[in-house]
GROMACS .gro file of C-alpha atoms in nm:
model
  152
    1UNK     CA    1   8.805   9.916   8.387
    2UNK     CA    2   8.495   9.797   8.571
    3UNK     CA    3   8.428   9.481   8.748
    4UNK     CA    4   8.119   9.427   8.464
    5UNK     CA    5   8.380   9.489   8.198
    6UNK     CA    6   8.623   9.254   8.302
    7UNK     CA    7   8.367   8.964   8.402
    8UNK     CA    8   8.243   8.991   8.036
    9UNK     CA    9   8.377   8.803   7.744
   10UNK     CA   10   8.454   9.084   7.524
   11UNK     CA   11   8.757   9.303   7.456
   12UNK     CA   12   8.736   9.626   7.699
   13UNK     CA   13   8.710   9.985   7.551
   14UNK     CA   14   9.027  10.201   7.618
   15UNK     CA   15   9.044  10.400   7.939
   16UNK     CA   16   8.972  10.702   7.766
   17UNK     CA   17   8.693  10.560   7.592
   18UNK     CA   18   8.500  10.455   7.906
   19UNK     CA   19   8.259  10.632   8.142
   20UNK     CA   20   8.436  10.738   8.503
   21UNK     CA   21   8.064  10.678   8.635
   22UNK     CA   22   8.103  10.269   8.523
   23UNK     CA   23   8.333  10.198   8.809
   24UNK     CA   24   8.101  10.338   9.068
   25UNK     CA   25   7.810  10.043   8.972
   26UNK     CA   26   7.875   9.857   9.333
   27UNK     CA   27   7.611   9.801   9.604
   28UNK     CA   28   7.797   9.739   9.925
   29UNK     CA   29   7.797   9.350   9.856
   30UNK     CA   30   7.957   9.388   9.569
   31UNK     CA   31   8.213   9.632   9.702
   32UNK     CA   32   8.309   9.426   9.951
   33UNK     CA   33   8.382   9.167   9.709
   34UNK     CA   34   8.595   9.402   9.546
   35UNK     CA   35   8.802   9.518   9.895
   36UNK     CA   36   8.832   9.099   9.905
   37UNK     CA   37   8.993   9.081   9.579
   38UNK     CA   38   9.242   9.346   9.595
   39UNK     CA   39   9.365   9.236   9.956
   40UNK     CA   40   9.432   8.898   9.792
   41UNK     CA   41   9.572   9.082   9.552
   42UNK     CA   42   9.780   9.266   9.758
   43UNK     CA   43   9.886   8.932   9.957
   44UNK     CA   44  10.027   8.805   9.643
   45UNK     CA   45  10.243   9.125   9.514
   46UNK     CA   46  10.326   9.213   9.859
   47UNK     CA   47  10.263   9.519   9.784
   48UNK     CA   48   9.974   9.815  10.018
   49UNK     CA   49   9.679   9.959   9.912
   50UNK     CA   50   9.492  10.214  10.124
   51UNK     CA   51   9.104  10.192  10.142
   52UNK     CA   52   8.938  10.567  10.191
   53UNK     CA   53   8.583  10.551  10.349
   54UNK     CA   54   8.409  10.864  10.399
   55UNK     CA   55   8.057  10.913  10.582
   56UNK     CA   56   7.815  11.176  10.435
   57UNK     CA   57   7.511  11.309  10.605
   58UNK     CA   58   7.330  11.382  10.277
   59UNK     CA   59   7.257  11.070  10.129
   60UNK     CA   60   7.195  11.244   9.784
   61UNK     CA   61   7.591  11.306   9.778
   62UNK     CA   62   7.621  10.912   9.732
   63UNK     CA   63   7.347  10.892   9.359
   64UNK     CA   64   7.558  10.804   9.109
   65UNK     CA   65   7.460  11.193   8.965
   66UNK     CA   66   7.580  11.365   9.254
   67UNK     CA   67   7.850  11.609   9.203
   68UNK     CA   68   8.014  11.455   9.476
   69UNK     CA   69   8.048  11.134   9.243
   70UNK     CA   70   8.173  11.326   8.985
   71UNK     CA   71   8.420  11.479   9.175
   72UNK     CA   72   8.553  11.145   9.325
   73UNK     CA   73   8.515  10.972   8.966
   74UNK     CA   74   8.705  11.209   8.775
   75UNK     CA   75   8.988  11.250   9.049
   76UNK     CA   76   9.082  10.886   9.098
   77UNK     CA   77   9.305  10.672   8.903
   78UNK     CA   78   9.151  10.425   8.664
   79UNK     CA   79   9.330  10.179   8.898
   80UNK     CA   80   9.140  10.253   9.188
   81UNK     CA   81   8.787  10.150   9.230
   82UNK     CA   82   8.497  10.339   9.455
   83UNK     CA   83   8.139  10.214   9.555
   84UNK     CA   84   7.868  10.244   9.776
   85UNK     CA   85   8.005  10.041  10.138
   86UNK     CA   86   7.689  10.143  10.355
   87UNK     CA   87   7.376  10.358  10.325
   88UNK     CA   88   7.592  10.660  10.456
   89UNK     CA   89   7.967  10.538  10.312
   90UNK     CA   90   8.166  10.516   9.996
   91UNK     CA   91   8.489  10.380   9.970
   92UNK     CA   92   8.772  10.370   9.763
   93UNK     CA   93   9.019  10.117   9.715
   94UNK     CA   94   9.350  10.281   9.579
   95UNK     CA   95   9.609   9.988   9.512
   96UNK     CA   96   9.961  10.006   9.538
   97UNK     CA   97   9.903  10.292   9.790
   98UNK     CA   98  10.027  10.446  10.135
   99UNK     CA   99   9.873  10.603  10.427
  100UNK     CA  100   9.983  10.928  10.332
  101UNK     CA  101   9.917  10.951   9.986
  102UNK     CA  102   9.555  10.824  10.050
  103UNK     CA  103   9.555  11.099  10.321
  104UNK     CA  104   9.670  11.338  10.036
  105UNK     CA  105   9.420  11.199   9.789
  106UNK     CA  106   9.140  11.223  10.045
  107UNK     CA  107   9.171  11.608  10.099
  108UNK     CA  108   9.244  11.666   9.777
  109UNK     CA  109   8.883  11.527   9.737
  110UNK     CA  110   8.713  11.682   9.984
  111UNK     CA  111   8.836  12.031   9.912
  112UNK     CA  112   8.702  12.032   9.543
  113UNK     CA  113   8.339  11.917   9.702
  114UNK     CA  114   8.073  12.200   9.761
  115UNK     CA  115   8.051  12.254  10.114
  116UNK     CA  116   7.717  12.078  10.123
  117UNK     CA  117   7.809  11.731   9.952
  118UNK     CA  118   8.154  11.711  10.172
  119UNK     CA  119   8.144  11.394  10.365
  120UNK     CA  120   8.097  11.415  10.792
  121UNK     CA  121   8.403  11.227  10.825
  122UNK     CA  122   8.666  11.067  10.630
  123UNK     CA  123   8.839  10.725  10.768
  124UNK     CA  124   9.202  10.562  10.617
  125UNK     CA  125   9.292  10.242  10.674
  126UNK     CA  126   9.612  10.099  10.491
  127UNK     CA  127   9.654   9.736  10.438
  128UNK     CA  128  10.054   9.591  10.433
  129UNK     CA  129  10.038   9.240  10.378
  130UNK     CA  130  10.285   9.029  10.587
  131UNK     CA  131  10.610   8.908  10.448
  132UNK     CA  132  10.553   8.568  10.371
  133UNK     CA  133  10.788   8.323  10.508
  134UNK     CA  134  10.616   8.074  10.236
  135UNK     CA  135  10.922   8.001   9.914
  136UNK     CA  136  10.784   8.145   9.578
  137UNK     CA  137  10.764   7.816   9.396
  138UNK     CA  138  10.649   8.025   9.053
  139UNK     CA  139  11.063   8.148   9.069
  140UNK     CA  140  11.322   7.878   8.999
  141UNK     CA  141  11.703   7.945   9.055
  142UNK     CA  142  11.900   7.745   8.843
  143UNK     CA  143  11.778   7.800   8.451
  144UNK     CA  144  11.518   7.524   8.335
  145UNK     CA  145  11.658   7.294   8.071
  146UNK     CA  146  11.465   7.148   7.781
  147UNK     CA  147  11.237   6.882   7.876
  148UNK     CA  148  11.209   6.955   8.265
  149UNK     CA  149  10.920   6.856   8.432
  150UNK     CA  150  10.765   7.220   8.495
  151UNK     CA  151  10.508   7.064   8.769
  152UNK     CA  152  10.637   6.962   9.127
   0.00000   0.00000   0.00000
């Protein structure tokens, strides 16, 4: 689902029912808005995501028309999210993922690109949030009886 679909008020279409291309409607503002959200995300669940940023030299590879695009659009999970990060860079944010995977997702990616849309370079960088030391007040031990006071 996109970040438009899930700021607006109505019910979202099924996966299948929506456009691959309606994810990749970020300018690099709002993708880094996006990389924001799923790190807090990720601070909460405790759980990595990688973030996959590759460089091209043609700048036509990056129009959301670009076969390129299409490639990266129809490859990713509907889970993961990719945008525009500079004038030369998309990323994509794939949660609830390792290093290596990402590094398996990223050729995977560049080998079905023609050889003249395949990005310069192609960066990883996996964020593990740190084990909080903080309790999880949300969890309770003992079982709640009727009439607790649920607020502390």
């Amino acid at each position: 689902m996109s970040v438009d679909s899930m700021l607006r008020a109505t019910r979202p279409q099924p996966a299948h029912e929506q456009s691959r291309h309606e994810c990749y409607r970020f300018v690099a503002k709002d993708f880094q808005k996006v990389l924001e959200h799923e790190r807090l995300r990720s601070d909460r669940s405790q759980l990595p995501f990688s973030l996959i940023l590759m460089r091209f030299a043609n700048r036509e590879s990056l129009q959301p028309d670009s076969v390129a695009v299409h490639v990266i659009m129809h490859r990713i999970r509907v889970t993961d999210e990719a945008g525009i990060v500079s004038d030369d860079r998309l990323g994509i944010i794939a949660p609830y993922t390792r290093r290596g995977d990402a590094q398996i997702l990223a050729k995977d990616l560049v080998s079905l690109m023609p050889a003249t849309m395949r990005p310069t370079s192609t960066e990883i960088h996996e964020y593990v949030p740190a084990q909080s030391d903080r309790p999880n007040k949300s969890r309770r031990e003992e079982p709640i009886s009727s009439g607790e006071e649920l607020i502390d």
